[in-house]
Coordinates of C-alpha atoms in Angstrom, one line a residue:
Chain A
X25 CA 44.2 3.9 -4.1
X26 CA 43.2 4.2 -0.2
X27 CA 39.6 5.2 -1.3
X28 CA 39.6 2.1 -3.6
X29 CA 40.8 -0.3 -0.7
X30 CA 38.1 1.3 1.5
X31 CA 35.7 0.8 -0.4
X32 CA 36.7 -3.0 -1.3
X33 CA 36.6 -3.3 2.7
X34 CA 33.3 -1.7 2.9
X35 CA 31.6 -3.9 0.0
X36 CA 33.5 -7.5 1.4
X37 CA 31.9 -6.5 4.4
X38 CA 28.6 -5.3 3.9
X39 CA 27.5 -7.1 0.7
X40 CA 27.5 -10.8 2.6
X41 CA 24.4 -9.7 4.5
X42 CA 22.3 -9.2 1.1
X43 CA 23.3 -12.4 -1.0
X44 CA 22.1 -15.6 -0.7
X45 CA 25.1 -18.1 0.8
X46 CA 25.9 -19.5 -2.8
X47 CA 26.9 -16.0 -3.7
X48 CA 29.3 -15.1 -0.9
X49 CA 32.4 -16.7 -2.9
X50 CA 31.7 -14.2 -5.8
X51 CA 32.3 -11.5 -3.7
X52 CA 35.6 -11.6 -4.3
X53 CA 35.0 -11.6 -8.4
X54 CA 34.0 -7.8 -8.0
X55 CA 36.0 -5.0 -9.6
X56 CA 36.2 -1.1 -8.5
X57 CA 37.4 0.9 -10.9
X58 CA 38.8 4.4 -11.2
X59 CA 38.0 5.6 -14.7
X60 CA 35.0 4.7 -17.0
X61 CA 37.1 2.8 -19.1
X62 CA 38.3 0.3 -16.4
X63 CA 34.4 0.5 -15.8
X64 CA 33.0 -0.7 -18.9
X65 CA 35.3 -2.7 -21.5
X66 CA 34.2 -5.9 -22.1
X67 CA 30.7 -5.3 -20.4
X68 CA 27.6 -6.7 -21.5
X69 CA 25.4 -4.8 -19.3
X70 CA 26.3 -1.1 -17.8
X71 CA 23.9 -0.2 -14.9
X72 CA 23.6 3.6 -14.0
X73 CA 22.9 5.0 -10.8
X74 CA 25.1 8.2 -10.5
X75 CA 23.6 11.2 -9.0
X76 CA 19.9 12.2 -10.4
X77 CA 21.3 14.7 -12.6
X78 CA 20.5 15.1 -16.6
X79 CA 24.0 16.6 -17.1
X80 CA 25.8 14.4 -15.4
X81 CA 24.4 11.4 -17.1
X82 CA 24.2 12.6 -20.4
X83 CA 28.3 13.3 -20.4
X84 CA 28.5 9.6 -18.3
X85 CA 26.7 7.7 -21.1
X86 CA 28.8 9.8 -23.8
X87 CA 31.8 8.4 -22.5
X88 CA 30.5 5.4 -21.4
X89 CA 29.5 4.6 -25.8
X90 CA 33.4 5.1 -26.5
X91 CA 34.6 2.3 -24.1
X92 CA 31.5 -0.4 -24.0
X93 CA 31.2 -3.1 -26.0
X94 CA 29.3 -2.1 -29.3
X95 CA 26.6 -5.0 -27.9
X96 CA 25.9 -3.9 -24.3
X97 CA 23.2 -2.7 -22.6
X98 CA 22.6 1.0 -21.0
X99 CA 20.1 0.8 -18.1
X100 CA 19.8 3.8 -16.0
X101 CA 18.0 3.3 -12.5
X102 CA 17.1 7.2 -12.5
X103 CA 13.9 7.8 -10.6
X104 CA 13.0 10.9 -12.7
X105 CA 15.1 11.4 -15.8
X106 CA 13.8 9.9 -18.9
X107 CA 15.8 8.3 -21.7
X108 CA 15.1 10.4 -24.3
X109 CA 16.6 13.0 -22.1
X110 CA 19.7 11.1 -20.7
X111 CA 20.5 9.6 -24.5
X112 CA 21.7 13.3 -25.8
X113 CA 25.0 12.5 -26.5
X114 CA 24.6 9.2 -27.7
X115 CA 25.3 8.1 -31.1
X116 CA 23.7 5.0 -30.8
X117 CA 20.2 5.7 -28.7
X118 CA 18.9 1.9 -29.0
X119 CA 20.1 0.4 -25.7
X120 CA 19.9 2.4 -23.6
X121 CA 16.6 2.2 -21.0
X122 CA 15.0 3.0 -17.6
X123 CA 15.2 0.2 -15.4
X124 CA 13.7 1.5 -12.3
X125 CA 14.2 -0.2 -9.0
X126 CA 12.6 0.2 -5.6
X127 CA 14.0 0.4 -2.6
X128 CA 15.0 -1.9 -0.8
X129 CA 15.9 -2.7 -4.2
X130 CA 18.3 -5.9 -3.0
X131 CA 14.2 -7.2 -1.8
X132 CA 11.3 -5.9 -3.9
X133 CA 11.0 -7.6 -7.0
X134 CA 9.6 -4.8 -9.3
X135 CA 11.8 -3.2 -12.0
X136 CA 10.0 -0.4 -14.0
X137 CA 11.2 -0.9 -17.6
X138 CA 10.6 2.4 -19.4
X139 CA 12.1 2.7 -22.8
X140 CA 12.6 6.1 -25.3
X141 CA 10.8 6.1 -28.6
X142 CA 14.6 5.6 -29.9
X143 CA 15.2 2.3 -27.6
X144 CA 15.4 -0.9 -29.8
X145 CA 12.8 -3.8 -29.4
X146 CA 15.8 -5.9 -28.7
X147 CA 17.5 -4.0 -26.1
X148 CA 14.0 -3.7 -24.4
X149 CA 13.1 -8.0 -24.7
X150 CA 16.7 -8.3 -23.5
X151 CA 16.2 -6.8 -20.2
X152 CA 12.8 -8.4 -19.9
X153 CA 14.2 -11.7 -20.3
X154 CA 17.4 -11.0 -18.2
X155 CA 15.2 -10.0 -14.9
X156 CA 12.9 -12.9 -15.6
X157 CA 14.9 -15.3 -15.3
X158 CA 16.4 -14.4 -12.1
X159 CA 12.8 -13.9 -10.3
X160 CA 12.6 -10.6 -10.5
X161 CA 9.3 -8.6 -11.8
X162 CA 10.0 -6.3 -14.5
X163 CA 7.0 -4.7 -15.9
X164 CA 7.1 -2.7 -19.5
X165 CA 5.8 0.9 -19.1
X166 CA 3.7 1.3 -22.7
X167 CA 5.9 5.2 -23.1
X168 CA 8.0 7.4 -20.7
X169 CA 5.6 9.9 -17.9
X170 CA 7.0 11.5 -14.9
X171 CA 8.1 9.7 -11.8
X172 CA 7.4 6.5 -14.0
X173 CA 4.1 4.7 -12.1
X174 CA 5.2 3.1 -8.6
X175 CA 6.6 7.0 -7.7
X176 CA 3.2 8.5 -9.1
X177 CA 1.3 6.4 -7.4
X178 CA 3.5 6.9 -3.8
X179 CA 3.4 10.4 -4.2
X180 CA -0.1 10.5 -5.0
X181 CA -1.0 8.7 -1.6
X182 CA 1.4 10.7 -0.3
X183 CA -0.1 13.9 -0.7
X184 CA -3.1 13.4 0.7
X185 CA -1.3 11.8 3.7
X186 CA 1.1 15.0 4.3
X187 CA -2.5 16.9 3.8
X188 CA -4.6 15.0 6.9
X189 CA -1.5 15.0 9.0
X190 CA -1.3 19.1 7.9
X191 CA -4.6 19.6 8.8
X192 CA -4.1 17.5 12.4
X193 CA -7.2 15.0 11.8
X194 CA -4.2 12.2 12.4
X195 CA -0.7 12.0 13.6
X196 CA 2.4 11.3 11.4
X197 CA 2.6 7.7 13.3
X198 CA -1.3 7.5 13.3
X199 CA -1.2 7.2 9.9
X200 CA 1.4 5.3 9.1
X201 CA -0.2 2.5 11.5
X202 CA -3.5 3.0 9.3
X203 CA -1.6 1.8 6.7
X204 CA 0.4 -1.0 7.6
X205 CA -2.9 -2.0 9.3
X206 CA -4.7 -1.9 5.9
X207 CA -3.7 -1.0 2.8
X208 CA -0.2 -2.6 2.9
X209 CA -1.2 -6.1 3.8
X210 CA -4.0 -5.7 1.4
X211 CA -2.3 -4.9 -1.7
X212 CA 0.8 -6.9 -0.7
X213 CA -1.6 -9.7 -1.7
X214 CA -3.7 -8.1 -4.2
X215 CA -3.1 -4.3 -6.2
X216 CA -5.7 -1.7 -5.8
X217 CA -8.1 -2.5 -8.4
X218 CA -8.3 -7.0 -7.4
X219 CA -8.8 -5.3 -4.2
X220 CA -11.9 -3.5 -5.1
X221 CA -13.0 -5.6 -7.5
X222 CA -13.0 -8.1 -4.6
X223 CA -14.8 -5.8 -2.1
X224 CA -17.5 -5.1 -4.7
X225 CA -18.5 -9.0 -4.3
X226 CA -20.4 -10.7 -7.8
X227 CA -20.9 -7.1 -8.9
X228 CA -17.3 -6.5 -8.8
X229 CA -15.7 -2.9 -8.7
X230 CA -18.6 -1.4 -10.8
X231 CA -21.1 -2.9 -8.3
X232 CA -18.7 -0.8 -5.4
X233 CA -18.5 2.5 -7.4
X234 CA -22.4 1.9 -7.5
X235 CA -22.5 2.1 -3.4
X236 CA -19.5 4.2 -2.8
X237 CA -19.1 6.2 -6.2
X238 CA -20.2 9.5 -4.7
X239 CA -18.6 9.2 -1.6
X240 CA -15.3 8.8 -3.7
X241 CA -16.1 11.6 -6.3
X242 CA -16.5 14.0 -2.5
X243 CA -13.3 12.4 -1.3
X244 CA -11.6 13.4 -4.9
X245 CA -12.6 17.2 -4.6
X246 CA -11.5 17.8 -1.3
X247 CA -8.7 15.8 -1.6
X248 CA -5.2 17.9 -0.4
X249 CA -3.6 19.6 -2.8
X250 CA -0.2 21.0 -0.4
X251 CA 2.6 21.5 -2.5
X252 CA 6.7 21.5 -2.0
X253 CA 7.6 24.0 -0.5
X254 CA 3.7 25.2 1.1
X255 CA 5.5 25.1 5.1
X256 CA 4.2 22.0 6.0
X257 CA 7.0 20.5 5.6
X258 CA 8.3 21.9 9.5
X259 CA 5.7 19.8 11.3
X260 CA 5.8 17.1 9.2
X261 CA 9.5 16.1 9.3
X262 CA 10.0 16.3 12.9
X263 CA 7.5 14.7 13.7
X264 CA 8.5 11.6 11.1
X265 CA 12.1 12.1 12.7
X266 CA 10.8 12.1 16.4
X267 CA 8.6 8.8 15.6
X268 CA 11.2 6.9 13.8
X269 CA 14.9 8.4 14.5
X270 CA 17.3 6.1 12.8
X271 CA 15.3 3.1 11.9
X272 CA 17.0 -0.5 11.8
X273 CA 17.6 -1.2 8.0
X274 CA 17.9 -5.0 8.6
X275 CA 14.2 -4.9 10.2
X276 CA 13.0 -3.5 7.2
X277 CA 14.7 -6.1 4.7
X278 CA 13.9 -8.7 6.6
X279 CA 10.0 -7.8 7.0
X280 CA 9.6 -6.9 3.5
X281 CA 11.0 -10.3 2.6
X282 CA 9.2 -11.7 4.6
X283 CA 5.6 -10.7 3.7
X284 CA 6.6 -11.3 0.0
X285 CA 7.4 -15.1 0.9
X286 CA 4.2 -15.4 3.1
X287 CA 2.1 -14.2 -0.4
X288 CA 3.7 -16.5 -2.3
X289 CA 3.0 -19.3 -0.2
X290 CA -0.2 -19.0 0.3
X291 CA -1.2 -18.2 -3.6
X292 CA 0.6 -21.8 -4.0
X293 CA -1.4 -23.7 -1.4
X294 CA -4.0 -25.8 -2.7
X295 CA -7.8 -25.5 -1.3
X296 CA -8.2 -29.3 -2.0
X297 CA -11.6 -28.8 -3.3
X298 CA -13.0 -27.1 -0.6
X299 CA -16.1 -25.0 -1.1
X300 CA -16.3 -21.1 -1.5
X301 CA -17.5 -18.8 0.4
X302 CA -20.2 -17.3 -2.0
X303 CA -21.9 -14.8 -0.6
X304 CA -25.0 -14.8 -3.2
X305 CA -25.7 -18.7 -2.3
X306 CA -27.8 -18.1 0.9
Chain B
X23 CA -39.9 -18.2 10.2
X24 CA -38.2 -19.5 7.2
X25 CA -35.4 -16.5 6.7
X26 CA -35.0 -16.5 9.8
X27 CA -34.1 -20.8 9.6
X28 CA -32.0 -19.9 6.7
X29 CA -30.3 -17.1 7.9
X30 CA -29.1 -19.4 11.3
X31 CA -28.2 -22.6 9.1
X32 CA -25.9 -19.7 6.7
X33 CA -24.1 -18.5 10.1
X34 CA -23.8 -22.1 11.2
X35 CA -22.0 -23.2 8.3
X36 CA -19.9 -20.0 7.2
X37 CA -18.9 -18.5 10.4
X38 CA -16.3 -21.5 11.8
X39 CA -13.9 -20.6 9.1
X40 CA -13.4 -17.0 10.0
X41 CA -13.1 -17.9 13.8
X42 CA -10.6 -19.6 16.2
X43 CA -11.9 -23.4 17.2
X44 CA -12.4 -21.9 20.6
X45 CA -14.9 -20.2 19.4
X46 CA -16.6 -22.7 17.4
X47 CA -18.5 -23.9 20.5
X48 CA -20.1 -20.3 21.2
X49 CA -21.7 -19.9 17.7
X50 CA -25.0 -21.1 18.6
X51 CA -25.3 -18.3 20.9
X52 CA -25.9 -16.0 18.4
X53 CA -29.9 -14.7 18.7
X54 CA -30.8 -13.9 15.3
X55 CA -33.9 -11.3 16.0
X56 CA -36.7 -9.7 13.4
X57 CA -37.5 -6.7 15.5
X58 CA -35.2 -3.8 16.8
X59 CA -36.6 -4.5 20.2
X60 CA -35.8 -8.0 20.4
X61 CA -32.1 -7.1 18.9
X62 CA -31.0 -4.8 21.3
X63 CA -32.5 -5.0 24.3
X64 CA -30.3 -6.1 27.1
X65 CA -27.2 -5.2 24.6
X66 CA -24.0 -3.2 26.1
X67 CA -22.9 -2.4 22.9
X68 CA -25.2 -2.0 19.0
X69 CA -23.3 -2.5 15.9
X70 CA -25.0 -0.7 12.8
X71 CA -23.9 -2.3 9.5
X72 CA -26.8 -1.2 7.7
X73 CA -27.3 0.4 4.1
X74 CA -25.3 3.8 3.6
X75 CA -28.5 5.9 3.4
X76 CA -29.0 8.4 6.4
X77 CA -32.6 8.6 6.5
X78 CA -32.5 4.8 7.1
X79 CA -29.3 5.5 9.6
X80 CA -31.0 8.2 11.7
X81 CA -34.4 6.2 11.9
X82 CA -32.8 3.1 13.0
X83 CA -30.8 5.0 15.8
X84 CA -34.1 6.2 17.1
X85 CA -36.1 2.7 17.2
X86 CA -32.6 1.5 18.8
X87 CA -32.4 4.5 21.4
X88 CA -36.1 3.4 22.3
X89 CA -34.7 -0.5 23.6
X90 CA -31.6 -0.8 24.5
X91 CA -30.3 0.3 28.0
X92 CA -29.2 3.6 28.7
X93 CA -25.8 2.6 29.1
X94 CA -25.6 0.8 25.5
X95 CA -22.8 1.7 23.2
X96 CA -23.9 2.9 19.5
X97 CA -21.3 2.0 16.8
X98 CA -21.4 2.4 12.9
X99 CA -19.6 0.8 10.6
X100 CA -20.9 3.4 8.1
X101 CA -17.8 4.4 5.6
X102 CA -18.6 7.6 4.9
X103 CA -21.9 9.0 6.6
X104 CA -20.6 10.7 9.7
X105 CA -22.1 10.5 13.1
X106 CA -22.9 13.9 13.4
X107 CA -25.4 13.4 11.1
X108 CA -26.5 9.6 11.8
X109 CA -27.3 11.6 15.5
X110 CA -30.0 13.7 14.4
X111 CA -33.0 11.7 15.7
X112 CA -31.2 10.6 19.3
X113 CA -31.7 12.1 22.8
X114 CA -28.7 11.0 23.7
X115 CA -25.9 12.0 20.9
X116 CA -23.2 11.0 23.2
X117 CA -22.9 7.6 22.9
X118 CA -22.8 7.2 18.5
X119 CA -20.0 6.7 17.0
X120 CA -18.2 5.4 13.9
X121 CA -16.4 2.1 14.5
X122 CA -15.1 1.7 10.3
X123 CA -13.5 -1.6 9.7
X124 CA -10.9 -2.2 6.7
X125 CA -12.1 -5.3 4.4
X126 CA -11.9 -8.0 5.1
X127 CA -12.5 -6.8 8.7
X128 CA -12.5 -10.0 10.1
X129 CA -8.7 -10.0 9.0
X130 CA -7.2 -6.6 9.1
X131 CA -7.0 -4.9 12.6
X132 CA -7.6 -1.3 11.9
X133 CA -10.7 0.2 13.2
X134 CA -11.2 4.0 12.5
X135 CA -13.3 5.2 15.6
X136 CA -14.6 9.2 14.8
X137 CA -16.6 10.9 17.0
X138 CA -19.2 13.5 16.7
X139 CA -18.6 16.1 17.7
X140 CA -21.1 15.2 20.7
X141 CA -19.7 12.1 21.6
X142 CA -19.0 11.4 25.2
X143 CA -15.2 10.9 26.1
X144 CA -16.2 8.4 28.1
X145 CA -18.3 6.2 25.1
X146 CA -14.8 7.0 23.0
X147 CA -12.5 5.4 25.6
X148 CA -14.7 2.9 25.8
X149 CA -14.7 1.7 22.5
X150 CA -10.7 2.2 22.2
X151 CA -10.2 -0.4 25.0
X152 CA -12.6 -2.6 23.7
X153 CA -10.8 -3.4 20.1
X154 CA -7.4 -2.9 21.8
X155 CA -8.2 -5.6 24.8
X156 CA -8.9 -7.7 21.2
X157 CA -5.6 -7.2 19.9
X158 CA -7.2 -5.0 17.1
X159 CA -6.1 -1.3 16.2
X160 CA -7.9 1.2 16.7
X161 CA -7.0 4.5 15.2
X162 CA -8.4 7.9 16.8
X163 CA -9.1 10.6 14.4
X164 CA -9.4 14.2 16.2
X165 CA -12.2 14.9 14.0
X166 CA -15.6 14.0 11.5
X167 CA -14.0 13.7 7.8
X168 CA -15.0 12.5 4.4
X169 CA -14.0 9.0 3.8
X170 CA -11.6 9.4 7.1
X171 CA -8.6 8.7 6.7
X172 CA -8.2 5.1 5.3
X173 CA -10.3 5.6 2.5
X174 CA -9.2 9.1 1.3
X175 CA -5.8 7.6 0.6
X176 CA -6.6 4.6 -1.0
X177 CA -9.3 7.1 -3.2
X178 CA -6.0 9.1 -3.6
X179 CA -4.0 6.3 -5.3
X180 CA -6.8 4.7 -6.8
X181 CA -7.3 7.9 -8.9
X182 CA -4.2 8.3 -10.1
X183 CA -4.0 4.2 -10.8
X184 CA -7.0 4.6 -13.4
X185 CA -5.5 7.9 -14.7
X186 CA -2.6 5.6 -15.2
X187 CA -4.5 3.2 -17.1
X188 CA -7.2 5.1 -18.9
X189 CA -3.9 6.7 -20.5
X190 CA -2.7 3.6 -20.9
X191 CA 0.5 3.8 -20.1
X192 CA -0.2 0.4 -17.8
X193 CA -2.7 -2.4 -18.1
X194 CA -4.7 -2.8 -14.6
X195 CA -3.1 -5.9 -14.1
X196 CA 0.2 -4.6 -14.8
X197 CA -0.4 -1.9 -12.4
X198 CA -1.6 -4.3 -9.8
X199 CA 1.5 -5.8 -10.1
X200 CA 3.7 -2.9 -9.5
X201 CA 1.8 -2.4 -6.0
X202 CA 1.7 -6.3 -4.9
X203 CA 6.0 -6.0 -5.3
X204 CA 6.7 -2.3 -3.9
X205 CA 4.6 -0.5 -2.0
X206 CA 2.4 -3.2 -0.6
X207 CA 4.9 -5.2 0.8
X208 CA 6.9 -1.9 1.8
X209 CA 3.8 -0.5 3.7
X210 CA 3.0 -3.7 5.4
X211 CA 5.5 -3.3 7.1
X212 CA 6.1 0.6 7.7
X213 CA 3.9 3.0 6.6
X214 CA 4.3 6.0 4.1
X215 CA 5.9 8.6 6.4
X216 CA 8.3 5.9 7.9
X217 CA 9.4 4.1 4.6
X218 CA 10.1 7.6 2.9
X219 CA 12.1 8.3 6.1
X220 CA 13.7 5.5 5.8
X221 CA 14.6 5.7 2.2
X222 CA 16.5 9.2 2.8
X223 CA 19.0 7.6 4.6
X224 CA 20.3 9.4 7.8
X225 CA 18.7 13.0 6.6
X226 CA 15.6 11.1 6.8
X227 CA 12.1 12.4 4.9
X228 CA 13.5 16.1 4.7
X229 CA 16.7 14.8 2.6
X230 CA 14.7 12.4 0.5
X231 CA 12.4 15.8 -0.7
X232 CA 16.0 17.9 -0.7
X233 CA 16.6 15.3 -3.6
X234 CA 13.3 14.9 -5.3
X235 CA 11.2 16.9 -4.3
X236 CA 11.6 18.7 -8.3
X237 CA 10.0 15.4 -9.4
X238 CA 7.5 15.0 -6.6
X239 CA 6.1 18.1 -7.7
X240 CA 6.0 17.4 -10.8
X241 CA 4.2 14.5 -10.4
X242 CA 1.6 16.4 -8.1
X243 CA 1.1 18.8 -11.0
X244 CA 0.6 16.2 -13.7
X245 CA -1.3 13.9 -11.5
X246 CA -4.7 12.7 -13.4
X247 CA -7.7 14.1 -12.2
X248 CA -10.3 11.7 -13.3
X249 CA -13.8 12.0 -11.6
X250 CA -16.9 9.7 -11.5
X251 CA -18.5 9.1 -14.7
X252 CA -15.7 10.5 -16.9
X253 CA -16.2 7.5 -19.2
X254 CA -13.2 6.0 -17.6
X255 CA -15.1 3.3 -15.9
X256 CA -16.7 1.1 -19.2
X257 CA -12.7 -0.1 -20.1
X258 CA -11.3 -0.2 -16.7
X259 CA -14.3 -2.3 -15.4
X260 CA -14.4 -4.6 -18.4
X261 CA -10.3 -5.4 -17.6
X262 CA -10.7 -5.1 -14.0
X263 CA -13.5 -8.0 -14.9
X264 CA -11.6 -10.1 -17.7
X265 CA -8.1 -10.5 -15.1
X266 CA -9.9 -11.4 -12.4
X267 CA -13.3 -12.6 -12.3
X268 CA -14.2 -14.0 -9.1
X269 CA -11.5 -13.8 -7.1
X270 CA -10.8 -16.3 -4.4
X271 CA -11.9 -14.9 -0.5
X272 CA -10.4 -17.8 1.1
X273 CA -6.9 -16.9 -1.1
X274 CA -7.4 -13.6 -0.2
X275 CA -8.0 -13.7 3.9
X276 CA -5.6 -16.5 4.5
X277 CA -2.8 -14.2 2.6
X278 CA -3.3 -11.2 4.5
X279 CA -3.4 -12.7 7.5
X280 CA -0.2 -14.2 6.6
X281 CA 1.2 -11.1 6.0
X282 CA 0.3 -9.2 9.3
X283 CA 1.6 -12.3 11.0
X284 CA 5.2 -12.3 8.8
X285 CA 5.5 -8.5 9.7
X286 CA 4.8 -9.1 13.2
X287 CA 7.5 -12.2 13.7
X288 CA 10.1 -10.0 12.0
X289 CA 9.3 -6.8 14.5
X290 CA 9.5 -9.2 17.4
X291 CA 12.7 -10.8 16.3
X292 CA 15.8 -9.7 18.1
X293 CA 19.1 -9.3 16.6
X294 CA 21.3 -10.5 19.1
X295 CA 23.2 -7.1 19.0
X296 CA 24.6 -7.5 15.8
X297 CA 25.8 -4.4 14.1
X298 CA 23.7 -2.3 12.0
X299 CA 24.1 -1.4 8.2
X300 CA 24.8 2.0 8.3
X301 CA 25.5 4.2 4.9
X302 CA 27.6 6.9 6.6
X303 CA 30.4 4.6 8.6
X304 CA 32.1 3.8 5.2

């Protein structure tokens, strides 16, 4: 039981700084348990995150369908384990579903909802409608791919990143300061392809692949291709770990919040009318 | 005469938006010019935003090299012919560089500077203080590089985006979407090598990769490899087209200036010495 009172310490301690005021008062309404019965009776949702391990979760749902309610929902937040993989054991497969966080997941709104083939139409409009309505951005994947699309799309950006840092054309912090000096506002505002579309002007992104289509194709075949495990990994870490050392968590939270808020606002404020800039009107 | 009228009354009544009011009154300083010799002479410092053909490039640099003072800085905004070969025409190669702005560049502070290879030290430094004494951020690459750095990785995720959607496991809008509520708020604020950091807790990047690096691979491996002309482009174009249309510029520059502005009040904001969140004191 000492773990159990630690850990009910930790959480009426910690959790406070992550809820909205109103919510403080619930804190107290939470429940550790000890067993995965305590865990799940009477549930009407059972959220996953146990270690990212297909054996693990595959005997943790098994036991988790003899104790939950016959109507709850199984969402796993896996970052690489599909559904049709982790539902094994199951006898019924219908409810249970990726849902996908990122972190800070208490701040960024998306939730990548990536159902099996076996996962009910239900089960899946359920968790739509449950993230909805609290403001959050859930997003339907069409079927189940490796590291789901935020983490493809990281990784992918990633790569090349670890590659130019490899190959000493920029620094670790060099390039994360192109970034957050780019990029990040950028498609805080406005995803890759608005972007694009934007900076093509009236033509649009096919007007910009016009201009810039075969200095993209060059970028593509010499693009980085390191791999896990290639030794670049050495260089790379320290250097992240000299630049950054701990770094303050609250910072973070707070800045990401931040910039969502300062989106928002300004995709709500009126123009009043005001003309466009239209750069074909000259 | 007449494009020349036009071309003054278009400055006149566009440019006030993009500019500070104490500005405003220095507007009608600008000299619009119809000859290279009338544009550069006297000038400490030419700015080529011309089309991205090099024959055009390297001509131009040799009319320019013919009238402006010796002392004259030569920048490019070119964003991807390399000044190496911009240089071919000029006496004097040390003084050309690339100065590549991130759109909108009236906006975002990066500037990549690249220098030949026969660049001066001196015209480099130069430049550097310039944009920083502006409050901008300059970024020095060590060396000439396709696309430099900025564009390679946005080429890098963009590829695997319209792999993404030419498989359509995501619409574009959709994936739009998943960047304007993860990564785009998360890099605005700390790049990719500092957010991954981050997110491995107090192992940092090397014990994030100790626990997915499997899947990071994996994603490497399987990662689309569309090229230019693939066929890709009619239906990602026509949705790309259909979700946005003509976007909104004014929307776009007042929310990422917004942004840069949220991050920085959030980096400058102290916390009073209050205890730090920290996953390994439970």
């Amino acid at each position: 039981m000492d773990v159990r009172n630690d850990l009910q310490a930790y959480v009426e301690r910690q959790l406070p700084q992550y809820l909205p005021k109103s919510f403080h008062s619930r804190i107290s309404d939470i429940n550790l348990a000890s067993t995965v019965n305590e865990a799940v009776r009477g549930s009407t949702i059972v959220q996953e995150s146990g270690p990212e391990n297909l054996s693990f979760k595959t005997q943790l749902w098994e036991q988790v369908e003899q104790y939950a309610p016959p109507g709850a929902l199984f969402w796993t937040s896996t970052s690489g384990i599909p559904a049709s993989l982790q539902n094994a054991k199951l006898k019924d497969k219908t409810r249970l579903l990726v849902v996908h966080p990122f972190n800070p997941p208490h701040i960024l709104p998306l939730l990548e909802i990536v159902p099996s083939p076996d996962t009910s139409e239900w089960a899946t409009q359920q968790t739509l409608a449950f993230w909805r309505a609290r403001g959050r951005e859930p997003i339907l994947l069409s079927r189940e791919i490796t590291g789901f699309v935020a983490g493809r799309l990281a990784w992918a950006l990633l790569r090349e990143a670890i590659h130019l840092v490899d190959q000493k054309v920029v620094t670790v912090e060099q390039l994360d300061r192109i970034l957050e000096t780019s990029m990040g506002p950028r498609w805080a505002y406005a995803g890759p392809f608005k972007s694009f579309h934007t900076g093509g002007g009236p033509g649009g992104m096919a007007a910009l692949f016009e201009n810039v289509g075969g200095t993209v194709q060059k970028c593509w075949d010499e693009g980085g291709k390191v791999n896990v495990g290639d030794g670049w990994e050495q260089d790379v870490f320290r250097q992240v770990m000299e630049a950054y050392g701990q770094p303050s968590l609250r910072e973070r939270d707070r800045a990401n919040k931040s910039v969502l808020e300062a989106v928002e606002r300004e995709k709500k404020r009126s123009d009043h009318g005001q003309p466009e800039v239209n750069f074909t009107n000259m």
